[in-house]
Structures are given as C-alpha cells and as structure tokens.
XYZ file of N, CA, C and O in Angstrom:
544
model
N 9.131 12.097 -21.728
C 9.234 11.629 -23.088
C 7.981 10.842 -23.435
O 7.683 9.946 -22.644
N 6.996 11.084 -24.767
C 6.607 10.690 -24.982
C 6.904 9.773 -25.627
O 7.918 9.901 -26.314
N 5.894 8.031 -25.696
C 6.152 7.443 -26.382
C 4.989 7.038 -27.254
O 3.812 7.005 -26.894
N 5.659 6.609 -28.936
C 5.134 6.620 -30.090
C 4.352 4.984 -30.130
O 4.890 3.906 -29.874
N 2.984 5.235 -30.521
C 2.003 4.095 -30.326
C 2.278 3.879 -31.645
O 2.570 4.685 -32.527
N 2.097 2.214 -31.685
C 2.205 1.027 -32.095
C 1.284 1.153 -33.526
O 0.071 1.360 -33.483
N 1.931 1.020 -34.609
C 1.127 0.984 -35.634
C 0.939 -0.225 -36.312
O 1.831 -1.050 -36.512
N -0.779 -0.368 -36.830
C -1.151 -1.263 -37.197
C -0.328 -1.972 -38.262
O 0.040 -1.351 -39.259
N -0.024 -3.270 -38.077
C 0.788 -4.536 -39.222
C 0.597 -3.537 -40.331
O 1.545 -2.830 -40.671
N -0.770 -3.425 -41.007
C -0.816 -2.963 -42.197
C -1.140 -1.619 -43.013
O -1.651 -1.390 -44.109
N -0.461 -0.617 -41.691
C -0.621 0.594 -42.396
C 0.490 1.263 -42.903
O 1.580 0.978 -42.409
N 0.427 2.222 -43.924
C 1.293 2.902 -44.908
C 1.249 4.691 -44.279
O 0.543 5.662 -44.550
N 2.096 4.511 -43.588
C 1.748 6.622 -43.007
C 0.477 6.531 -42.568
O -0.367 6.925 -43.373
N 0.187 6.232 -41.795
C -1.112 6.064 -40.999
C -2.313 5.829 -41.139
O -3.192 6.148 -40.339
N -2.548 4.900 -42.792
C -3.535 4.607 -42.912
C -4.091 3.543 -43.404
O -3.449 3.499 -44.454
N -4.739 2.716 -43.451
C -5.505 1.702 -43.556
C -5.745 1.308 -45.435
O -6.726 1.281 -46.179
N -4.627 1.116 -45.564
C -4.362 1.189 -47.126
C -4.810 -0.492 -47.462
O -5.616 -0.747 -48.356
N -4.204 -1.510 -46.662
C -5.217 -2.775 -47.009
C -6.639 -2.839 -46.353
O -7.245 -3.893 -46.547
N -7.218 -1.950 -45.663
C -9.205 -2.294 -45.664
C -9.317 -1.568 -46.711
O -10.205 -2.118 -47.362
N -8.772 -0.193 -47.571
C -9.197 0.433 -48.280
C -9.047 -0.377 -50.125
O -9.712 -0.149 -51.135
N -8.094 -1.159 -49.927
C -7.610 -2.022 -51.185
C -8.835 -2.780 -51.278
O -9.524 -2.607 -52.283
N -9.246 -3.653 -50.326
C -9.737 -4.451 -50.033
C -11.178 -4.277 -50.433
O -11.954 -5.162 -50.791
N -11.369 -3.187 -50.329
C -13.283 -2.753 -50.569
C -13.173 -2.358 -52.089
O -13.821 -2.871 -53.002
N -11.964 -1.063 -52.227
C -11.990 -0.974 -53.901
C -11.861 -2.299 -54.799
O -12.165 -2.162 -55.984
N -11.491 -3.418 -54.416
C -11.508 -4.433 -54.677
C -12.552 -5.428 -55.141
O -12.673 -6.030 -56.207
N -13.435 -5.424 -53.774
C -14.470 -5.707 -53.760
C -15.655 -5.446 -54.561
O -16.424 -6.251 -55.087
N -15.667 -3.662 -54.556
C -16.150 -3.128 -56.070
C -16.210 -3.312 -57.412
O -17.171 -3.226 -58.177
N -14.792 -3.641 -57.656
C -14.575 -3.995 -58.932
C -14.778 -5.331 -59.301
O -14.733 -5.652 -60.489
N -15.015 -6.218 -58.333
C -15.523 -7.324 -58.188
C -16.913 -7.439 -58.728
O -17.204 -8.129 -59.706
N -17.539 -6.905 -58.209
C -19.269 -7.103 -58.251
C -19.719 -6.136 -59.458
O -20.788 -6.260 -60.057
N -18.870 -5.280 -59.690
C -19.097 -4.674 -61.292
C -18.999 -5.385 -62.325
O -19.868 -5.386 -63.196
N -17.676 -6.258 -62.389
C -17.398 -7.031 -63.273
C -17.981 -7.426 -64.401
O -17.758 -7.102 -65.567
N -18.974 -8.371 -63.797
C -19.836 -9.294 -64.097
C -21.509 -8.221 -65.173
O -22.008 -8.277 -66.297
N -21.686 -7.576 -64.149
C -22.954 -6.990 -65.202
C -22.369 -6.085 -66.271
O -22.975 -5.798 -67.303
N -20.781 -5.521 -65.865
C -20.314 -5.128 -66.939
C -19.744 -5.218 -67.856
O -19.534 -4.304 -68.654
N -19.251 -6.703 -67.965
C -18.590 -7.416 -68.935
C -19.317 -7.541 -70.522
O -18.831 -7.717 -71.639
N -20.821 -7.343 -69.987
C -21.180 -7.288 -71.509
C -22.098 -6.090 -71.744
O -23.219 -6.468 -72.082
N -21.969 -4.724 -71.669
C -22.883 -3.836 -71.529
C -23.868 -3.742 -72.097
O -24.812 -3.023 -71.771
N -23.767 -4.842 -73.547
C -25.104 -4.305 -74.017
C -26.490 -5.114 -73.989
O -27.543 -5.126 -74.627
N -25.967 -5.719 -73.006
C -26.768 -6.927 -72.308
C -27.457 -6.246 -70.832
O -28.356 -6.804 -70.203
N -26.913 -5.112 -70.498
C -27.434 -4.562 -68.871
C -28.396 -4.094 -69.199
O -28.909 -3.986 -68.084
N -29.411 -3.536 -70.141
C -30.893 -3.468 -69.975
C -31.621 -5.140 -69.790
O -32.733 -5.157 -69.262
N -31.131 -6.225 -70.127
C -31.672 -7.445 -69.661
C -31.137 -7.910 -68.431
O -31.768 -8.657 -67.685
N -30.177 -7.560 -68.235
C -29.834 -8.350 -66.714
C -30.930 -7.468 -65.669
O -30.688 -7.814 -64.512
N -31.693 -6.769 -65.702
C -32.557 -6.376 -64.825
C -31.980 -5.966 -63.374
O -30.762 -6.049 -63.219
N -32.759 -5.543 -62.340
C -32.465 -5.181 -61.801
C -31.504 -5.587 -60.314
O -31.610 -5.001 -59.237
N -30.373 -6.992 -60.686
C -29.500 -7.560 -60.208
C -28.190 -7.073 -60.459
O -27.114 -7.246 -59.886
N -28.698 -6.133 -61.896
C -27.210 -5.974 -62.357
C -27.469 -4.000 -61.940
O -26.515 -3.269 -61.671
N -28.258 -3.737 -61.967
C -28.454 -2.377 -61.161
C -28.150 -1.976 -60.110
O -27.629 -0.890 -59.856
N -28.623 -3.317 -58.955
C -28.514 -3.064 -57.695
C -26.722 -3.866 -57.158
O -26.259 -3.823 -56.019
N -26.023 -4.555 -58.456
C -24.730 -4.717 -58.550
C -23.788 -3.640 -58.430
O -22.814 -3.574 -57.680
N -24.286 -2.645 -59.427
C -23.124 -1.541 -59.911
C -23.968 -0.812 -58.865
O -23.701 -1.753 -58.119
N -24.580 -0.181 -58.259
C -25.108 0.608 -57.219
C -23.833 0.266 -55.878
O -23.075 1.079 -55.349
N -23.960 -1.145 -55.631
C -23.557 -1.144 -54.029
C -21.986 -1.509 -54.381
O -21.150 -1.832 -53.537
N -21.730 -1.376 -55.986
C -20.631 -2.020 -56.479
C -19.581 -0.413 -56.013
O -18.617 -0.258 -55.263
N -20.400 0.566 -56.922
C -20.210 2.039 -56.701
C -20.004 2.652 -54.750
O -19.189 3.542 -54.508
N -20.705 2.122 -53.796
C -20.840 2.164 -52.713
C -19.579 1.974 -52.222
O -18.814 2.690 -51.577
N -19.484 0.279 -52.887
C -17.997 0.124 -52.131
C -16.997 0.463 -52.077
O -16.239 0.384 -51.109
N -16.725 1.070 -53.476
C -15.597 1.637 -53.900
C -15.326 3.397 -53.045
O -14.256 3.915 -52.724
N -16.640 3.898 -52.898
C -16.267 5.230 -52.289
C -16.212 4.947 -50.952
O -15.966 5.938 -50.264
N -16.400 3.638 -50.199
C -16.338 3.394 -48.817
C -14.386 3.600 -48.585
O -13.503 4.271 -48.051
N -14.730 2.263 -49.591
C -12.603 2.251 -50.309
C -12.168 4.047 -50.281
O -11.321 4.428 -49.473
N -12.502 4.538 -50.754
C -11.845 5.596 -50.924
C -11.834 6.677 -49.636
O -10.969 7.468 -49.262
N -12.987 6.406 -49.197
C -13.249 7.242 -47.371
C -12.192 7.087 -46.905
O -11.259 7.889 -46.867
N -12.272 5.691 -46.379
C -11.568 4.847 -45.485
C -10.036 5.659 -45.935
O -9.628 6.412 -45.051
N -9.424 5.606 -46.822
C -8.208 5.988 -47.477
C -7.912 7.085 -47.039
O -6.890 7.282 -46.382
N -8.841 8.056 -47.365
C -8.673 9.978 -47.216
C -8.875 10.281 -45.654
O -8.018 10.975 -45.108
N -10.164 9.713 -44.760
C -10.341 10.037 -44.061
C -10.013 8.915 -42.484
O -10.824 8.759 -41.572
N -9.032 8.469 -42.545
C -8.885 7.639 -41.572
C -9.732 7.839 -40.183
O -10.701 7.166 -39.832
N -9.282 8.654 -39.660
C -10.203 9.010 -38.333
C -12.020 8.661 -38.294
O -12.738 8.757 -37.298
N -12.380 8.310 -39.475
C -13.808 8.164 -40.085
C -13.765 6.474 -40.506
O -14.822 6.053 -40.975
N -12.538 5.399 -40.367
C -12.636 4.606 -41.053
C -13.623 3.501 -40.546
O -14.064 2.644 -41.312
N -13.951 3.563 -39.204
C -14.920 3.099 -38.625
C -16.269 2.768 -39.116
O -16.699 1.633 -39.323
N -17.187 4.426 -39.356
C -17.912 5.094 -40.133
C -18.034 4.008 -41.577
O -18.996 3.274 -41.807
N -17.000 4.123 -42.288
C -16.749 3.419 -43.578
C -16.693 1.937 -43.401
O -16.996 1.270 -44.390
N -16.394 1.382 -42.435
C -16.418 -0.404 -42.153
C -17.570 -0.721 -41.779
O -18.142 -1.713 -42.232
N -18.025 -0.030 -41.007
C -19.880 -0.622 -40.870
C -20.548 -0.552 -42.147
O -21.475 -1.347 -42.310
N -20.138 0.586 -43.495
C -21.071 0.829 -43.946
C -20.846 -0.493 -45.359
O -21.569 -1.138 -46.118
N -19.605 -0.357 -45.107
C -18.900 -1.712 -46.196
C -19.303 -3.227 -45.650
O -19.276 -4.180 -46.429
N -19.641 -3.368 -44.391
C -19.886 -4.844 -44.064
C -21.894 -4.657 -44.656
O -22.390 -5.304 -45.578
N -22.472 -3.851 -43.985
C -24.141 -3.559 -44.371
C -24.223 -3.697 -46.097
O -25.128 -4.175 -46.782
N -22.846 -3.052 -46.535
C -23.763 -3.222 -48.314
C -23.088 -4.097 -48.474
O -23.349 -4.275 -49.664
N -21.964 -5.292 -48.102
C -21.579 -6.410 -48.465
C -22.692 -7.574 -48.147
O -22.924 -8.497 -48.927
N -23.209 -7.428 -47.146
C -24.587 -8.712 -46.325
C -25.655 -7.725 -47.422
O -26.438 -8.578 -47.839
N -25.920 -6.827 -47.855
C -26.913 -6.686 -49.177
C -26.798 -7.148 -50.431
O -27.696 -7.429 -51.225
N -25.147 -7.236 -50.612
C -25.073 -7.622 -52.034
C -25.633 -8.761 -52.288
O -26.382 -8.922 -53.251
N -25.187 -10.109 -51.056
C -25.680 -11.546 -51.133
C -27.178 -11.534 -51.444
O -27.229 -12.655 -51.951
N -28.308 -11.128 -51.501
C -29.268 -11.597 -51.859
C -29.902 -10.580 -53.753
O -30.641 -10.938 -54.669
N -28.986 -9.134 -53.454
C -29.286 -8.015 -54.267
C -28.346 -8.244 -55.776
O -28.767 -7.959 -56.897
N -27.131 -8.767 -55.494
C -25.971 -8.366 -56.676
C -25.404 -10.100 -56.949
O -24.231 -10.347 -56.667
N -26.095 -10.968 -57.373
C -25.288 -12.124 -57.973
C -25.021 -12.930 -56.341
O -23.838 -13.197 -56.130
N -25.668 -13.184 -55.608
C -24.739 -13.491 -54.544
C -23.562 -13.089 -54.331
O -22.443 -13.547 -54.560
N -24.038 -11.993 -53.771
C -22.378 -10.977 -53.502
C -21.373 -11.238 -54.760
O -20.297 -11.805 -54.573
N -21.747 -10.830 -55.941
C -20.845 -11.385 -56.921
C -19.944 -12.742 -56.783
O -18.714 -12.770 -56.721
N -20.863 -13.900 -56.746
C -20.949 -15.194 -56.645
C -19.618 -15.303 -55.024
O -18.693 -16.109 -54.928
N -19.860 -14.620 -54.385
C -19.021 -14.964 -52.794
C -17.532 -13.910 -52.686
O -16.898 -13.564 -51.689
N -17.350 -13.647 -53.922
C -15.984 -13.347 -54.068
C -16.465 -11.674 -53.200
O -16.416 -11.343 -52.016
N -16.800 -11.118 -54.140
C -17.169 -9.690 -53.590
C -17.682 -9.634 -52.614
O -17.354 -8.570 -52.089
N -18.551 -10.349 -51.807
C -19.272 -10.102 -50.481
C -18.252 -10.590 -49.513
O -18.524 -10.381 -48.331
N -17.081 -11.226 -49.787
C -15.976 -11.985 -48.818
C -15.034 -11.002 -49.178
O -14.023 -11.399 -48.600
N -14.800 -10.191 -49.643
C -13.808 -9.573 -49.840
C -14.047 -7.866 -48.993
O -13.221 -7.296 -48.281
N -15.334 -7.414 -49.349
C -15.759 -6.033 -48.525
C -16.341 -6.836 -47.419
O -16.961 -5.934 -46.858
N -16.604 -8.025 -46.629
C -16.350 -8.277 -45.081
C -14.936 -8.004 -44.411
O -14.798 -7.420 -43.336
N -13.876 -8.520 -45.218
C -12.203 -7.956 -44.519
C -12.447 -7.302 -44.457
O -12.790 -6.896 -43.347
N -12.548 -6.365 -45.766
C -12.232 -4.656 -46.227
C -12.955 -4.166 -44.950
O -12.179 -3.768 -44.081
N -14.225 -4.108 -44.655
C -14.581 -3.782 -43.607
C -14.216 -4.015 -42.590
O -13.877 -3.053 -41.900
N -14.121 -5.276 -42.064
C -13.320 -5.693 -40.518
C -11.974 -4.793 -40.667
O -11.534 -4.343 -39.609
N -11.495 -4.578 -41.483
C -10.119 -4.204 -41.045
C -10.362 -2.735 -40.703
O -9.707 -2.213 -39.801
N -11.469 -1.906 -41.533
C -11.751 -0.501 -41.263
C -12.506 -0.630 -39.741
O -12.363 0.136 -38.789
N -13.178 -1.593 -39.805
C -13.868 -1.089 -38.477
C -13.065 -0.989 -37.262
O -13.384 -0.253 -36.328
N -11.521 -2.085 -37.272
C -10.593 -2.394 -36.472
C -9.481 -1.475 -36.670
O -8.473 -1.533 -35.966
N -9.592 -0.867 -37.344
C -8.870 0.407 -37.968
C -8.565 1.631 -36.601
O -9.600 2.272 -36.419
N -7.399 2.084 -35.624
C -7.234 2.944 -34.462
C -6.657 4.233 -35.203
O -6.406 3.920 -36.366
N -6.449 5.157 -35.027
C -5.633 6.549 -35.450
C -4.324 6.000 -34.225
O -4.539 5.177 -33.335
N -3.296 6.536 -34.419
C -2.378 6.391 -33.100
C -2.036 7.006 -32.704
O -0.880 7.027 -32.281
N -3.642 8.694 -32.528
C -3.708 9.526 -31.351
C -3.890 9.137 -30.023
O -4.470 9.915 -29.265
N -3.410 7.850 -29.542
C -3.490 7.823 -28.365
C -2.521 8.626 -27.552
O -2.893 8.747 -26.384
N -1.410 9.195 -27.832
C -0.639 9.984 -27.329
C 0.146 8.526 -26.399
O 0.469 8.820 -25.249
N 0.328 7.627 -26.664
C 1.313 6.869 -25.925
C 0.761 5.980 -25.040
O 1.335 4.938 -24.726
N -0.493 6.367 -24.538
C -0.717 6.033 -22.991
C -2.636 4.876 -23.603
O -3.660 5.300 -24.139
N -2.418 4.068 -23.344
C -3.092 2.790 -23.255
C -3.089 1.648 -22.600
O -2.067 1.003 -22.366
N -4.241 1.325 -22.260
C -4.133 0.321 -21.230
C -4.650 0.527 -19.736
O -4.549 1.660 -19.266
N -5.174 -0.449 -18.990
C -5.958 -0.152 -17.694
C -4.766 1.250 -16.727
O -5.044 2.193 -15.986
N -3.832 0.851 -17.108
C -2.307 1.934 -16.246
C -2.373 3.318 -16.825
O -1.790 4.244 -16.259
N -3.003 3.483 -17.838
C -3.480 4.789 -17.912
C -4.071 6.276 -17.528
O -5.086 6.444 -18.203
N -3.855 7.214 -16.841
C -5.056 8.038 -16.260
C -5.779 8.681 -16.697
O -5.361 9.244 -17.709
N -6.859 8.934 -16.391
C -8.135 9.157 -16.882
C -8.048 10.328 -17.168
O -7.354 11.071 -16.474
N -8.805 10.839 -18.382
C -8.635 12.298 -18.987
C -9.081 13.214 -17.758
O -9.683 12.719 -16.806
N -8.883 14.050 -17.795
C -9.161 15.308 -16.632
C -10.215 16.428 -17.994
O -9.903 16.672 -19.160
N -11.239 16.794 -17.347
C -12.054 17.313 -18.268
C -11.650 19.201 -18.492
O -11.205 19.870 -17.559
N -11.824 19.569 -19.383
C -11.559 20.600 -19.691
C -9.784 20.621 -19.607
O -9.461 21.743 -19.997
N -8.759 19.966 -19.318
C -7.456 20.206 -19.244
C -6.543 18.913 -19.886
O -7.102 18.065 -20.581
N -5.344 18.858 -19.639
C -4.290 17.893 -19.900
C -4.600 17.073 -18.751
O -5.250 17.594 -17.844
N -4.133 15.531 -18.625
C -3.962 14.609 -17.616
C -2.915 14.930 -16.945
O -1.885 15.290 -17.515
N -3.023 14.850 -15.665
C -1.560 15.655 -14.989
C -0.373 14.457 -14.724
O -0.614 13.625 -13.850
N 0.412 14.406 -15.187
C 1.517 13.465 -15.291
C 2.276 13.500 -14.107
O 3.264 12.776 -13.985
C-alpha cells in the first residue's frame, strides 16, 4: 500500500494557490501607483515604465506558478530577482509593499514540492535503481 504524501498547509488540489495570490498581488501593487493617473505616465519617466514592466513580470510569474506547478520553483527565483529589482527600479518596490509581498510570493514558490514523491521520503528511503522501479 502506498502511502499519500503530505500536502502543503496551503495548497488547493495541488497547487500553490497562496505563492501564486501572493505575486498577482504584488503586481497589482506596483502598477497601482503609475497607474492611478495615466495621463501623467509620459512624466513619471522611466520609474513608472520599469514599474508596470516588472509589475507585468510578476503577475505572469503569479500565473506560472498557478498553471504549472512542477515549474513553481523556476517562477520563485524569478519573482524574488524582479522583486530585489523593483527596490531601486519601481518606487522602492512600490514604496515596500510590493517588493515584500513578491518575496513570500516567491519563498513560498520556491518552497513549493509536487507530492510526486510516491510516499517514500526521508533518509529510510531507497535509492532509485536506474533505468527501473526501486525494488520494495
């Protein structure tokens, strides 16, 4: 009998639905602000460019992370790298809020497991056998 691995506190059917909240979040965060008055974004220069750029980033990281779990890894490195860009590029990470918000979003993707482990974790485990099944 196999037994069924342990799913993360905060997933919904196997997926990482709060790192993925968390970054779309984050997005809409750091958009906010240069977009609150649009007809002002040819003067906000290029803070409010490089805002909605990594603002846009985050949100499709958000959305990876969502569709492609097995990849959410992939998507948490890339959400923590444009969150430590926003701080000097987008308002100070849209004044802290947005750059603190796609660091979770990310930690949680990067900490993010599939629970293809097939049951078996931990040093008591045996080691894959190459080309075959582990012989039980």
């Amino acid at each position: 009998m196999r037994l069924k691995a342990p799913q993360a506190p905060f997933a919904v059917r196997g997926r990482p639905w709060a790192a993925a909240a968390l970054l779309c979040a984050a997005g809409a965060e750091l958009a906010y602000f240069p977009l609150r008055r649009p007809e002002y974004l040819g003067f906000q220069g290029t803070a409010a460019t490089s805002a909605l750029l990594i603002a846009g980033a985050l949100v499709g990281c958000g959305l990876h992370t969502a569709a492609r779990p097995h990849r959410a890894t992939v998507s948490g490195v890339a959400a923590i790298v444009l969150a430590l860009l926003s701080f000097p590029l987008a308002n100070l990470g849209g004044f802290f809020a947005g750059m603190l918000l796609a660091i979770a979003g990310g930690a949680l993707a990067v900490g993010w497991r599939t629970g293809d482990t097939g049951g078996r974790t931990g040093p008591d485990a045996p080691p894959p056998v190459p080309g075959g099944k582990a012989a039980e």
